[in-house]
C-alpha cells in the first residue's frame, strides 16, 4: 500500500458521519394520558363559558354599531330569524337607552310648524268645513237662547219704541237693556258704544271705575286696528253718561271740570316753557359777558377790579331783575 492510500484512509476515518433518521422501532408505544370524569366535565364547562362570552361580545358590538356588516339585525337574514320577522324585540343601544324615543313616521302628519294647519284636520273638526262649523255654532247658540213666549202679547218689547219684539240679545245679556235693532241704530246718542279711551278722556272716568263690571258692564270685541292686541272694551253711552252725572253732579259740572283740567295743563306747559327760556337767556348773558373779557368775579377787560353798580330793580312774576349800569350785566333772583 502506498502512502497516498494510507492518507485517504486516515481522512475517511477521522471525518464526522452525516445525521440520519433512526429506524422505527417495533417495540410498545408510550402510554397515553387518561382524563378523569371530573376533568372532562370541567373542560366542557369552560368551553361553554367561553362560547357564551364570545356570543355576548358579538351582540354588544352589533348593538353599538348597527350599520356594521357583522350585525345580524341589519341584514334580511337576521330579521327573518327572529320570531316571525317581528321588530318588537329590537332594543336601542345601551348608551342611548335613557333618552331613546321611538317614532312611527307612518302615523305622523306634517302640520307646517303649526302656522298653516288645514282647518278640516283640526281636532274636533270631524271632516267639516269652516262654513259648516260656523253654522253648527250658530245652531248651538240658537238652541241655548231663551224660548219666545207662547203669547206674543206678553213678549218683552223695545224700551225705546215699545212695539218691536225683535230685541238685540247681546245688549240684553251684557248691558241688561232691551232695545230692538232699528232703535239701536236710530238713537245713537243713547245706544251707541264708547271705547275705554273715550270714556277716560271725555267723561273723566278712572281705570278702577271702568274695570268694575258691577258699575259699568262692557262688551268685548277684537281690536280692528291691531288684531293681536287685547280686545276692545265697549261701554253703552247712556250708562256712561248716567254714571258721570252721578259722579260729577251734572253734565255742566263735568264740562267745568274738563275745562279746568285743560287750563291747568296749559298753565303747566307754559310755566315749563318759560323756565327753559329764562335758563337759556341766563346762559346767553354769561357767555356774552365772558366774550367781552369780564368774569363772574367782576374782573374788567383791563385787569382792574370792577364793582357793580346796580340800577333800579324790576320785578315781574316773582323774578327780580337787576342790571349793572357800568358793564351791563344782569342778574335774576326768584322771590318766594
CSV table of C-alpha atoms in Angstrom, one decimal:
chain,number,residue,atom,x,y,z
A,1,UNK,CA,0.0,0.0,0.0
A,2,UNK,CA,1.3,3.3,-1.0
A,3,UNK,CA,1.5,6.4,1.2
A,4,UNK,CA,-1.4,8.1,-0.7
A,5,UNK,CA,-3.8,5.3,0.1
A,6,UNK,CA,-2.9,5.4,3.7
A,7,UNK,CA,-3.6,9.2,4.0
A,8,UNK,CA,-7.0,8.9,2.4
A,9,UNK,CA,-7.9,6.0,4.7
A,10,UNK,CA,-7.0,8.1,7.7
A,11,UNK,CA,-9.1,11.1,6.5
A,12,UNK,CA,-12.2,9.0,6.0
A,13,UNK,CA,-11.9,7.5,9.4
A,14,UNK,CA,-11.5,11.0,11.1
A,15,UNK,CA,-14.4,12.8,9.2
A,16,UNK,CA,-17.8,13.0,11.1
A,17,UNK,CA,-20.7,11.0,9.8
A,18,UNK,CA,-23.8,12.9,8.5
A,19,UNK,CA,-27.0,12.8,10.6
A,20,UNK,CA,-29.7,10.3,9.8
A,21,UNK,CA,-33.2,9.3,11.0
A,22,UNK,CA,-33.2,6.4,13.3
A,23,UNK,CA,-35.2,3.5,12.0
A,24,UNK,CA,-38.7,2.9,13.6
A,25,UNK,CA,-38.8,0.6,16.5
A,26,UNK,CA,-41.3,-2.2,16.7
A,27,UNK,CA,-41.5,-2.1,20.5
A,28,UNK,CA,-44.6,-1.0,22.6
A,29,UNK,CA,-45.7,2.8,22.3
A,30,UNK,CA,-45.7,5.3,25.2
A,31,UNK,CA,-48.7,5.2,27.4
A,32,UNK,CA,-51.5,8.0,26.6
A,33,UNK,CA,-52.8,10.5,29.3
A,34,UNK,CA,-56.1,9.3,30.8
A,35,UNK,CA,-58.6,12.1,32.0
A,36,UNK,CA,-60.9,11.6,34.9
A,37,UNK,CA,-64.7,12.3,34.5
A,38,UNK,CA,-64.3,15.4,36.7
A,39,UNK,CA,-61.6,16.8,34.4
A,40,UNK,CA,-63.8,16.1,31.3
A,41,UNK,CA,-66.8,17.9,33.0
A,42,UNK,CA,-64.6,20.9,33.9
A,43,UNK,CA,-63.3,21.2,30.3
A,44,UNK,CA,-66.8,21.1,28.9
A,45,UNK,CA,-67.9,23.8,31.3
A,46,UNK,CA,-65.0,26.1,30.4
A,47,UNK,CA,-65.8,25.6,26.7
A,48,UNK,CA,-69.4,26.6,27.2
A,49,UNK,CA,-68.5,29.7,29.2
A,50,UNK,CA,-66.0,30.8,26.6
A,51,UNK,CA,-68.6,30.3,23.9
A,52,UNK,CA,-71.2,32.4,25.9
A,53,UNK,CA,-68.7,35.2,26.4
A,54,UNK,CA,-67.9,35.3,22.7
A,55,UNK,CA,-71.6,35.5,21.7
A,56,UNK,CA,-72.2,38.3,24.3
A,57,UNK,CA,-69.3,40.3,23.0
A,58,UNK,CA,-70.5,39.9,19.4
A,59,UNK,CA,-74.0,41.0,20.4
A,60,UNK,CA,-72.8,44.1,22.2
A,61,UNK,CA,-70.6,45.1,19.2
A,62,UNK,CA,-73.6,44.7,16.9
A,63,UNK,CA,-75.8,46.9,19.1
A,64,UNK,CA,-73.1,49.6,19.4
A,65,UNK,CA,-72.6,49.7,15.6
A,66,UNK,CA,-76.0,48.9,13.9
A,67,UNK,CA,-74.6,49.7,10.4
A,68,UNK,CA,-71.9,47.1,10.7
A,69,UNK,CA,-71.9,44.2,8.3
A,70,UNK,CA,-71.4,41.8,11.3
A,71,UNK,CA,-74.7,42.9,12.8
A,72,UNK,CA,-77.3,40.2,12.1
A,73,UNK,CA,-80.2,42.6,12.7
A,74,UNK,CA,-79.0,44.8,9.8
A,75,UNK,CA,-79.5,42.1,7.2
A,76,UNK,CA,-82.6,40.4,6.0
A,77,UNK,CA,-81.4,37.0,7.3
A,78,UNK,CA,-81.1,38.3,10.8
A,79,UNK,CA,-84.7,39.7,10.6
A,80,UNK,CA,-86.2,36.5,9.3
A,81,UNK,CA,-84.5,34.5,12.1
A,82,UNK,CA,-86.4,36.4,14.7
A,83,UNK,CA,-89.9,35.5,15.8
A,84,UNK,CA,-91.9,35.7,12.6
A,85,UNK,CA,-89.7,38.6,11.4
A,86,UNK,CA,-91.2,41.0,14.1
A,87,UNK,CA,-89.2,44.1,15.1
A,88,UNK,CA,-90.6,44.4,18.6
A,89,UNK,CA,-87.6,42.9,20.3
A,90,UNK,CA,-85.1,45.4,18.8
A,91,UNK,CA,-83.7,47.4,21.7
A,92,UNK,CA,-81.7,50.7,21.5
A,93,UNK,CA,-78.0,50.9,22.3
A,94,UNK,CA,-77.2,50.9,25.9
A,95,UNK,CA,-75.8,54.5,25.9
A,96,UNK,CA,-79.0,55.8,24.1
A,97,UNK,CA,-81.5,53.8,26.2
A,98,UNK,CA,-82.2,56.7,28.7
A,99,UNK,CA,-83.2,59.3,26.0
A,100,UNK,CA,-84.5,57.0,23.3
A,101,UNK,CA,-87.8,58.0,21.7
A,102,UNK,CA,-89.4,55.8,19.1
A,103,UNK,CA,-91.4,57.5,16.4
A,104,UNK,CA,-93.9,55.9,14.0
A,105,UNK,CA,-93.5,58.0,10.9
A,106,UNK,CA,-96.4,56.2,9.2
A,107,UNK,CA,-98.8,57.8,11.7
A,108,UNK,CA,-97.2,61.3,11.8
A,109,UNK,CA,-98.7,64.3,10.0
A,110,UNK,CA,-97.0,67.4,8.6
A,111,UNK,CA,-98.5,70.4,10.5
A,112,UNK,CA,-96.4,73.0,8.7
A,113,UNK,CA,-95.0,74.2,12.1
A,114,UNK,CA,-98.5,75.0,13.3
A,115,UNK,CA,-99.0,78.1,11.1
A,116,UNK,CA,-100.7,76.6,8.0
A,117,UNK,CA,-102.8,73.8,9.5
A,118,UNK,CA,-105.7,72.6,7.4
A,119,UNK,CA,-108.8,73.6,9.2
A,120,UNK,CA,-110.5,70.4,8.1
A,121,UNK,CA,-107.9,68.4,10.1
A,122,UNK,CA,-108.1,70.4,13.3
A,123,UNK,CA,-109.2,68.5,16.4
A,124,UNK,CA,-112.9,68.2,16.7
A,125,UNK,CA,-113.5,69.2,13.1
A,126,UNK,CA,-114.8,65.8,12.1
A,127,UNK,CA,-114.2,66.5,8.4
A,128,UNK,CA,-116.4,69.6,8.5
A,129,UNK,CA,-115.6,72.8,6.5
A,130,UNK,CA,-115.4,76.2,8.1
A,131,UNK,CA,-118.8,77.2,6.9
A,132,UNK,CA,-120.3,74.0,8.3
A,133,UNK,CA,-118.7,74.7,11.7
A,134,UNK,CA,-120.0,78.3,11.8
A,135,UNK,CA,-123.5,77.0,11.1
A,136,UNK,CA,-123.1,74.5,13.8
A,137,UNK,CA,-122.0,77.2,16.3
A,138,UNK,CA,-125.0,79.3,15.3
A,139,UNK,CA,-127.3,76.4,15.7
A,140,UNK,CA,-126.0,75.7,19.2
A,141,UNK,CA,-126.3,79.4,20.1
A,142,UNK,CA,-129.9,79.3,18.9
A,143,UNK,CA,-130.6,76.2,21.0
A,144,UNK,CA,-129.3,77.8,24.2
A,145,UNK,CA,-131.3,81.1,23.5
A,146,UNK,CA,-134.4,81.6,25.7
A,147,UNK,CA,-137.5,80.4,24.0
A,148,UNK,CA,-140.0,83.0,22.9
A,149,UNK,CA,-143.2,83.4,25.0
A,150,UNK,CA,-146.2,81.4,23.9
A,151,UNK,CA,-148.4,84.6,23.9
A,152,UNK,CA,-146.8,87.3,21.7
A,153,UNK,CA,-148.6,89.9,23.6
A,154,UNK,CA,-146.6,89.1,26.7
A,155,UNK,CA,-143.3,89.1,24.9
A,156,UNK,CA,-140.8,91.8,26.1
A,157,UNK,CA,-140.8,94.9,23.9
A,158,UNK,CA,-138.2,97.5,23.0
A,159,UNK,CA,-137.9,100.2,25.7
A,160,UNK,CA,-137.4,102.9,23.0
A,161,UNK,CA,-140.3,102.3,20.7
A,162,UNK,CA,-142.4,100.0,22.9
A,163,UNK,CA,-143.6,98.0,19.9
A,164,UNK,CA,-140.9,95.7,18.4
A,165,UNK,CA,-140.2,92.4,20.0
A,166,UNK,CA,-137.1,91.8,17.8
A,167,UNK,CA,-134.6,92.7,20.5
A,168,UNK,CA,-130.8,92.6,20.4
A,169,UNK,CA,-129.9,89.6,22.6
A,170,UNK,CA,-126.3,90.8,23.1
A,171,UNK,CA,-127.4,94.2,24.5
A,172,UNK,CA,-129.9,92.4,26.8
A,173,UNK,CA,-127.3,89.9,28.0
A,174,UNK,CA,-124.4,92.3,28.6
A,175,UNK,CA,-126.0,95.6,29.4
A,176,UNK,CA,-129.4,94.5,30.5
A,177,UNK,CA,-131.1,96.8,28.0
A,178,UNK,CA,-134.0,95.7,25.9
A,179,UNK,CA,-133.7,97.6,22.5
A,180,UNK,CA,-134.5,96.5,19.0
A,181,UNK,CA,-132.1,96.7,16.1
A,182,UNK,CA,-133.9,99.6,14.5
A,183,UNK,CA,-133.9,101.8,17.6
A,184,UNK,CA,-130.3,101.0,18.3
A,185,UNK,CA,-129.3,102.5,15.0
A,186,UNK,CA,-131.8,105.3,15.1
A,187,UNK,CA,-130.8,106.6,18.6
A,188,UNK,CA,-127.0,106.7,18.6
A,189,UNK,CA,-126.9,109.4,21.4
A,190,UNK,CA,-128.2,106.8,23.8
A,191,UNK,CA,-127.4,103.3,22.5
A,192,UNK,CA,-124.0,103.9,20.8
A,193,UNK,CA,-120.9,102.2,22.1
A,194,UNK,CA,-117.9,104.1,23.5
A,195,UNK,CA,-114.3,102.8,23.9
A,196,UNK,CA,-112.5,102.8,27.1
A,197,UNK,CA,-110.2,105.7,25.9
A,198,UNK,CA,-113.2,107.8,25.1
A,199,UNK,CA,-114.7,107.2,28.5
A,200,UNK,CA,-111.5,108.3,30.2
A,201,UNK,CA,-110.9,111.4,28.1
A,202,UNK,CA,-114.4,112.7,27.6
A,203,UNK,CA,-116.1,111.7,30.9
A,204,UNK,CA,-113.0,111.8,33.2
A,205,UNK,CA,-113.5,108.3,34.5
A,206,UNK,CA,-110.7,106.2,36.0
A,207,UNK,CA,-109.5,102.7,35.3
A,208,UNK,CA,-110.8,101.2,38.5
A,209,UNK,CA,-114.3,102.5,37.7
A,210,UNK,CA,-114.3,101.2,34.2
A,211,UNK,CA,-112.9,97.8,35.3
A,212,UNK,CA,-115.8,97.3,37.8
A,213,UNK,CA,-118.4,95.3,35.8
A,214,UNK,CA,-121.0,95.8,38.6
A,215,UNK,CA,-120.9,99.5,37.9
A,216,UNK,CA,-120.2,99.6,34.2
A,217,UNK,CA,-120.6,96.4,32.2
A,218,UNK,CA,-118.7,96.3,29.0
A,219,UNK,CA,-118.7,94.3,25.8
A,220,UNK,CA,-115.5,92.7,24.5
A,221,UNK,CA,-114.7,92.8,20.8
A,222,UNK,CA,-111.5,92.2,18.8
A,223,UNK,CA,-109.4,95.3,18.0
A,224,UNK,CA,-110.0,96.2,14.4
A,225,UNK,CA,-106.7,98.0,14.0
A,226,UNK,CA,-104.4,95.6,15.9
A,227,UNK,CA,-105.9,92.1,15.9
A,228,UNK,CA,-103.1,90.7,18.0
A,229,UNK,CA,-103.7,93.2,20.8
A,230,UNK,CA,-106.1,92.9,23.7
A,231,UNK,CA,-109.8,93.1,22.9
A,232,UNK,CA,-111.6,96.4,23.0
A,233,UNK,CA,-113.9,97.2,25.9
A,234,UNK,CA,-117.1,98.9,24.7
A,235,UNK,CA,-119.4,100.7,27.0
A,236,UNK,CA,-123.0,101.9,26.5
A,237,UNK,CA,-123.2,105.6,26.2
A,238,UNK,CA,-126.4,106.0,28.3
A,239,UNK,CA,-124.8,104.1,31.2
A,240,UNK,CA,-121.6,106.1,31.0
A,241,UNK,CA,-123.5,109.4,31.0
A,242,UNK,CA,-125.6,108.3,33.9
A,243,UNK,CA,-122.5,107.3,35.9
A,244,UNK,CA,-120.7,110.5,35.1
A,245,UNK,CA,-123.7,112.6,36.1
A,246,UNK,CA,-123.8,110.8,39.4
A,247,UNK,CA,-120.0,111.3,39.9
A,248,UNK,CA,-119.7,115.0,39.0
A,249,UNK,CA,-123.2,116.1,39.9
A,250,UNK,CA,-124.3,117.1,36.4
A,251,UNK,CA,-123.0,117.2,32.9
A,252,UNK,CA,-122.4,121.0,33.2
A,253,UNK,CA,-120.1,120.4,36.2
A,254,UNK,CA,-118.4,117.7,34.1
A,255,UNK,CA,-117.8,120.3,31.4
A,256,UNK,CA,-116.4,122.8,34.0
A,257,UNK,CA,-114.0,120.2,35.4
A,258,UNK,CA,-112.9,119.3,31.9
A,259,UNK,CA,-112.2,123.0,31.1
A,260,UNK,CA,-110.4,123.4,34.4
A,261,UNK,CA,-108.1,120.5,33.7
A,262,UNK,CA,-107.4,121.8,30.2
A,263,UNK,CA,-106.4,125.2,31.6
A,264,UNK,CA,-104.3,123.5,34.3
A,265,UNK,CA,-102.4,121.5,31.7
A,266,UNK,CA,-101.9,124.7,29.6
A,267,UNK,CA,-100.5,126.6,32.6
A,268,UNK,CA,-98.1,123.8,33.5
A,269,UNK,CA,-96.9,123.7,29.9
A,270,UNK,CA,-96.4,127.5,29.7
A,271,UNK,CA,-94.6,127.5,33.0
A,272,UNK,CA,-92.2,124.8,31.9
A,273,UNK,CA,-91.6,126.7,28.6
A,274,UNK,CA,-90.9,130.0,30.5
A,275,UNK,CA,-88.4,128.3,32.8
A,276,UNK,CA,-86.5,126.8,29.9
A,277,UNK,CA,-86.5,130.2,28.2
A,278,UNK,CA,-85.1,132.0,31.4
A,279,UNK,CA,-82.4,129.4,31.6
A,280,UNK,CA,-81.4,130.0,28.0
A,281,UNK,CA,-81.3,133.8,28.5
A,282,UNK,CA,-79.1,133.4,31.6
A,283,UNK,CA,-76.7,131.2,29.8
A,284,UNK,CA,-76.6,133.6,26.8
A,285,UNK,CA,-75.8,136.6,29.1
A,286,UNK,CA,-73.0,134.8,30.8
A,287,UNK,CA,-71.4,133.7,27.6
A,288,UNK,CA,-71.7,137.3,26.3
A,289,UNK,CA,-70.0,138.7,29.4
A,290,UNK,CA,-67.2,136.2,29.1
A,291,UNK,CA,-66.6,137.1,25.5
A,292,UNK,CA,-66.4,140.8,26.4
A,293,UNK,CA,-63.5,140.0,28.8
A,294,UNK,CA,-65.4,140.2,32.0
A,295,UNK,CA,-65.8,137.5,34.6
A,296,UNK,CA,-68.2,136.4,37.3
A,297,UNK,CA,-65.8,137.8,39.9
A,298,UNK,CA,-66.2,141.3,38.4
A,299,UNK,CA,-62.8,141.5,36.6
A,300,UNK,CA,-62.8,144.0,33.8
A,301,UNK,CA,-61.2,143.7,30.4
A,302,UNK,CA,-58.2,145.9,31.6
A,303,UNK,CA,-57.5,143.6,34.5
A,304,UNK,CA,-58.7,146.1,37.2
A,305,UNK,CA,-61.2,145.4,39.9
A,306,UNK,CA,-64.8,146.2,38.9
A,307,UNK,CA,-67.5,146.9,41.4
A,308,UNK,CA,-71.0,146.5,40.0
A,309,UNK,CA,-73.3,149.5,40.3
A,310,UNK,CA,-76.8,148.0,40.2
A,311,UNK,CA,-79.6,150.1,38.8
A,312,UNK,CA,-83.3,150.1,39.7
A,313,UNK,CA,-84.7,146.6,40.4
A,314,UNK,CA,-87.6,145.4,38.2
A,315,UNK,CA,-89.9,142.6,39.5
A,316,UNK,CA,-92.1,140.5,37.2
A,317,UNK,CA,-93.9,137.2,38.1
A,318,UNK,CA,-91.9,136.8,41.2
A,319,UNK,CA,-88.5,137.3,39.5
A,320,UNK,CA,-86.4,140.4,40.5
A,321,UNK,CA,-84.1,141.6,37.7
A,322,UNK,CA,-81.1,143.9,38.3
A,323,UNK,CA,-78.7,145.5,35.8
A,324,UNK,CA,-75.3,146.9,36.2
A,325,UNK,CA,-75.1,150.5,35.0
A,326,UNK,CA,-71.5,150.3,34.0
A,327,UNK,CA,-70.9,146.8,32.5
A,328,UNK,CA,-74.5,145.9,31.6
A,329,UNK,CA,-74.5,142.6,33.5
A,330,UNK,CA,-78.0,141.4,34.6
A,331,UNK,CA,-79.0,139.1,37.5
A,332,UNK,CA,-82.3,137.5,38.3
A,333,UNK,CA,-83.5,136.4,41.7
A,334,UNK,CA,-86.6,134.5,42.4
A,335,UNK,CA,-88.6,135.8,45.3
A,336,UNK,CA,-90.6,133.3,47.3
